[in-house]
GROMACS .gro file of C-alpha atoms in nm:
model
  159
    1UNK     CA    1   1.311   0.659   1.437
    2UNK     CA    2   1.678   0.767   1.329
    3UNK     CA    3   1.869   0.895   1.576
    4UNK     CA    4   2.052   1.153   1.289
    5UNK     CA    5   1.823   1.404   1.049
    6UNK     CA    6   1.815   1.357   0.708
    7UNK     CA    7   1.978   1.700   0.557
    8UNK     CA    8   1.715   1.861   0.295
    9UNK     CA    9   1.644   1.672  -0.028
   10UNK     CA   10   1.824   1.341   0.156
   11UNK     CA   11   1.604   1.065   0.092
   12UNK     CA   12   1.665   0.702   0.278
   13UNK     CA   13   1.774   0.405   0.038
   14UNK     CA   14   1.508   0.129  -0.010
   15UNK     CA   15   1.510  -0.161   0.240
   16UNK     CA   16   1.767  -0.527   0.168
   17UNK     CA   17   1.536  -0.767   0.002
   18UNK     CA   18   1.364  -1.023   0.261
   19UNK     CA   19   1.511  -1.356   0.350
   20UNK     CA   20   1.318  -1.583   0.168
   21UNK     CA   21   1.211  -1.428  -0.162
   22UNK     CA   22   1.444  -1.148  -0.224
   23UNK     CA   23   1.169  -0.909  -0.245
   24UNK     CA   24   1.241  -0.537  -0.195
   25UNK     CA   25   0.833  -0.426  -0.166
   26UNK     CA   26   0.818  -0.799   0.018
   27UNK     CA   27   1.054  -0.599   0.275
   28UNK     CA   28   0.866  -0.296   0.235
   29UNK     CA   29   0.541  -0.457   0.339
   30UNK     CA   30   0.700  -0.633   0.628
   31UNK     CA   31   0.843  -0.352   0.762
   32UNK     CA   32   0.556  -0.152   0.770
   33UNK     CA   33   0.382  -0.475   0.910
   34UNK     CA   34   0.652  -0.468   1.201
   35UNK     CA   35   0.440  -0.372   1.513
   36UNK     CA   36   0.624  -0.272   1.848
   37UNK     CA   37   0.966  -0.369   1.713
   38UNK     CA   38   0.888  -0.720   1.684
   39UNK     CA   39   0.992  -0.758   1.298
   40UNK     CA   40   1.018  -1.178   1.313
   41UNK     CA   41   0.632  -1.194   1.433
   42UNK     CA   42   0.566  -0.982   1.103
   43UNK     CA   43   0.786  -1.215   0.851
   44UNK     CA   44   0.584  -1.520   1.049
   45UNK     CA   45   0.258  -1.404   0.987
   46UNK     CA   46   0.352  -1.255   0.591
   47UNK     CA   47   0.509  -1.587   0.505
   48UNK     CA   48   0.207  -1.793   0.684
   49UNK     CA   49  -0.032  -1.605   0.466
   50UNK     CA   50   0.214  -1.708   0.194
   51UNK     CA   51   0.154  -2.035   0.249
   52UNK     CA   52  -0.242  -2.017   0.292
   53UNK     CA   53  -0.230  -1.796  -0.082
   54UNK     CA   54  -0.037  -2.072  -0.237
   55UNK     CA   55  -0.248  -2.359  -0.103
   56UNK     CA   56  -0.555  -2.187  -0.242
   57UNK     CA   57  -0.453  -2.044  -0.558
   58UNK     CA   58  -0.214  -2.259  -0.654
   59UNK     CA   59  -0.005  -1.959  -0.760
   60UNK     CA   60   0.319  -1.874  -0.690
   61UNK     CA   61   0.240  -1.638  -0.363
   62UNK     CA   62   0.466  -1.375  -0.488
   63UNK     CA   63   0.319  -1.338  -0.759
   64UNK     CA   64  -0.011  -1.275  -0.682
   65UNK     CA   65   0.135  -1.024  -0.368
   66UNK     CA   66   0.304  -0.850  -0.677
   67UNK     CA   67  -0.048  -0.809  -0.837
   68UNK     CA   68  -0.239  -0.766  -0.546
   69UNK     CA   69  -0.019  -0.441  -0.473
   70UNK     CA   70   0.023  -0.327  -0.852
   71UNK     CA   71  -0.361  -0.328  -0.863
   72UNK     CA   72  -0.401  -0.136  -0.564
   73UNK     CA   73  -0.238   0.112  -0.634
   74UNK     CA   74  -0.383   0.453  -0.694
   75UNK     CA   75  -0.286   0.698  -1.013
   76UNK     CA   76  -0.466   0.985  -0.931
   77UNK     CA   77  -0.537   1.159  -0.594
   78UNK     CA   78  -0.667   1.486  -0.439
   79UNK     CA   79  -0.435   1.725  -0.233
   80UNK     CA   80  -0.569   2.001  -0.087
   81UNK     CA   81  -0.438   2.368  -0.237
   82UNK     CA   82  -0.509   2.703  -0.066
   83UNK     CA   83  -0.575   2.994  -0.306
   84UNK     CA   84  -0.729   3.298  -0.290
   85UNK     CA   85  -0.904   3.217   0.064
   86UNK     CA   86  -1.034   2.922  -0.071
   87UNK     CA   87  -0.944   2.537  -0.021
   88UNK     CA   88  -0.962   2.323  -0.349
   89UNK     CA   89  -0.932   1.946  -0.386
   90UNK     CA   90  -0.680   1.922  -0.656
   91UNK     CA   91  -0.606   1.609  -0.832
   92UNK     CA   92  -0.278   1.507  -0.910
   93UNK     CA   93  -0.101   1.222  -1.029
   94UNK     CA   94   0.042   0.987  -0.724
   95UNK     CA   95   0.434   0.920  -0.746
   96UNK     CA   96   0.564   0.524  -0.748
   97UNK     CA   97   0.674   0.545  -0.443
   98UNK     CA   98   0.345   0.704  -0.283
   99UNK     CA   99   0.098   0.525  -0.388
  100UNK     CA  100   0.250   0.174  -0.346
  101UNK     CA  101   0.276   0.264   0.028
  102UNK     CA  102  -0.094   0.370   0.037
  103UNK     CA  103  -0.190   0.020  -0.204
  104UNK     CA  104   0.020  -0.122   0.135
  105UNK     CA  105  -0.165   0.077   0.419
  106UNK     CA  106  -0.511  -0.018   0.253
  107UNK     CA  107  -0.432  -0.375   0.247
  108UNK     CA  108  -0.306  -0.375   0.599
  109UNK     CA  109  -0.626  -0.116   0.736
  110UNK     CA  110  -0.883  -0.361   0.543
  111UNK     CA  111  -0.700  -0.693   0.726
  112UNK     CA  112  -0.681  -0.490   1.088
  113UNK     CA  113  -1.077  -0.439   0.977
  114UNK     CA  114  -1.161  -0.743   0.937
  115UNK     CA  115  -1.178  -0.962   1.249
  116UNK     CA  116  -1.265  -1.305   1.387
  117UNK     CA  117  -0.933  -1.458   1.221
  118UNK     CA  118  -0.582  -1.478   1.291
  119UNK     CA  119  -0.397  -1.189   1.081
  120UNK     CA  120  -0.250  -1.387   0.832
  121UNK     CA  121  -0.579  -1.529   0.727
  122UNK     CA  122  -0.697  -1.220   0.678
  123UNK     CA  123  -0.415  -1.079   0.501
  124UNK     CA  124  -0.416  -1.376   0.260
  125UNK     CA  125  -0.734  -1.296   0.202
  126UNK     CA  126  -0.659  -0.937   0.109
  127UNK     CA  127  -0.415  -0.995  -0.120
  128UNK     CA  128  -0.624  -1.265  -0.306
  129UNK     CA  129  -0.884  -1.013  -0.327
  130UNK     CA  130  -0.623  -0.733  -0.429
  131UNK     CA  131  -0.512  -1.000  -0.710
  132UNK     CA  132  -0.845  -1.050  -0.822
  133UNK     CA  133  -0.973  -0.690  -0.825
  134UNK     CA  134  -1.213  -0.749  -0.566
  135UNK     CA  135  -1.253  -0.673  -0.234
  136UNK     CA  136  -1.251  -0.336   0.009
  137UNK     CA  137  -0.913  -0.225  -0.071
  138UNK     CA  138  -1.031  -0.228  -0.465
  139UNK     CA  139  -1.336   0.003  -0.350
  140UNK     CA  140  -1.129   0.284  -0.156
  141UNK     CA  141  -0.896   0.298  -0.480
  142UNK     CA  142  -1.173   0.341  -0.704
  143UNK     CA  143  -1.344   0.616  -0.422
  144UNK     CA  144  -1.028   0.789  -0.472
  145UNK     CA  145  -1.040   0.793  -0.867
  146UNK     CA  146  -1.398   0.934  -0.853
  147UNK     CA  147  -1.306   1.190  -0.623
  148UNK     CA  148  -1.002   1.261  -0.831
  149UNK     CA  149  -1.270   1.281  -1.135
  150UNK     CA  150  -1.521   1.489  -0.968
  151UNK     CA  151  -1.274   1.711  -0.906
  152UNK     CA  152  -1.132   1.756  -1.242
  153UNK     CA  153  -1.232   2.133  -1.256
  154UNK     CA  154  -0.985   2.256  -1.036
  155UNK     CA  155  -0.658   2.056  -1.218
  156UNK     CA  156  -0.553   2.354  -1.368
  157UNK     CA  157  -0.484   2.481  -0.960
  158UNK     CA  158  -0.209   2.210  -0.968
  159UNK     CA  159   0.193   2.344  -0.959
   0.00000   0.00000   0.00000
């Protein structure tokens, strides 16, 4: 938490890239891995699942992290609008920025789902999935899209 507010229409600058692979939304992901301040444990387990992707796919792990995320990611979404009374679910078009952190949180809520493994098992697993279109966090993005196309009638409520 910063110690100093950010003035209106201040946005914070993305993260350095991470040690090993110079990866900004690498960085990204591990800092919203970090639990309880302990950011080393999260680079440990990402770069352990690293390992466990590359021995299985073959791949270069980045690379299928890159496509796990870019296929998670959600284009259209529902907000809620208030008129007349009335709440609509009004789909709009998700920003860069937004819905790579939600392709992030799904991967991380379907590996914190998952249990009987250690975490960067499961997260391997994830992102394979991810990469492959497969998998839970490929289901709640497509839930999203159908809710975003059943509720189509109400786009023109968007502003």
């Amino acid at each position: 938490m910063p110690r100093k507010a950010l003035k209106p229409r201040e946005k914070r600058g993305m993260p350095k890239g991470d040690s090993v692979y110079n990866s900004v939304l690498l960085a990204r992901f591990i800092n919203k891995l970090d639990h309880r301040g302990k950011k080393s444990l999260a680079e440990k387990i990402i770069y352990k699942a690293f390992e466990i992707m590359k021995e299985k796919t073959g791949e270069e792990p980045l690379e299928v992290f890159n496509r796990a995320i870019e296929n998670a990611r959600p284009l259209l979404e529902v907000r809620p609008r208030r008129v007349g009374g009335a709440t609509y679910q009004v789909p709009m078009e998700v920003p860069m920025i937004r819905s790579t952190t939600l392709a992030m949180d799904w991967i991380m809520e379907a590996a914190r789902n998952k249990t009987g493994r250690p975490m960067c098992e499961k997260l391997a697993q994830e992102f394979m999935d991810a990469s492959k279109k497969e998998g839970s966090v490929m289901k709640k993005r497509e839930d999203t899209h159908k809710m975003a196309e059943a509720n189509k009638a109400f786009a023109h409520y968007k502003w």
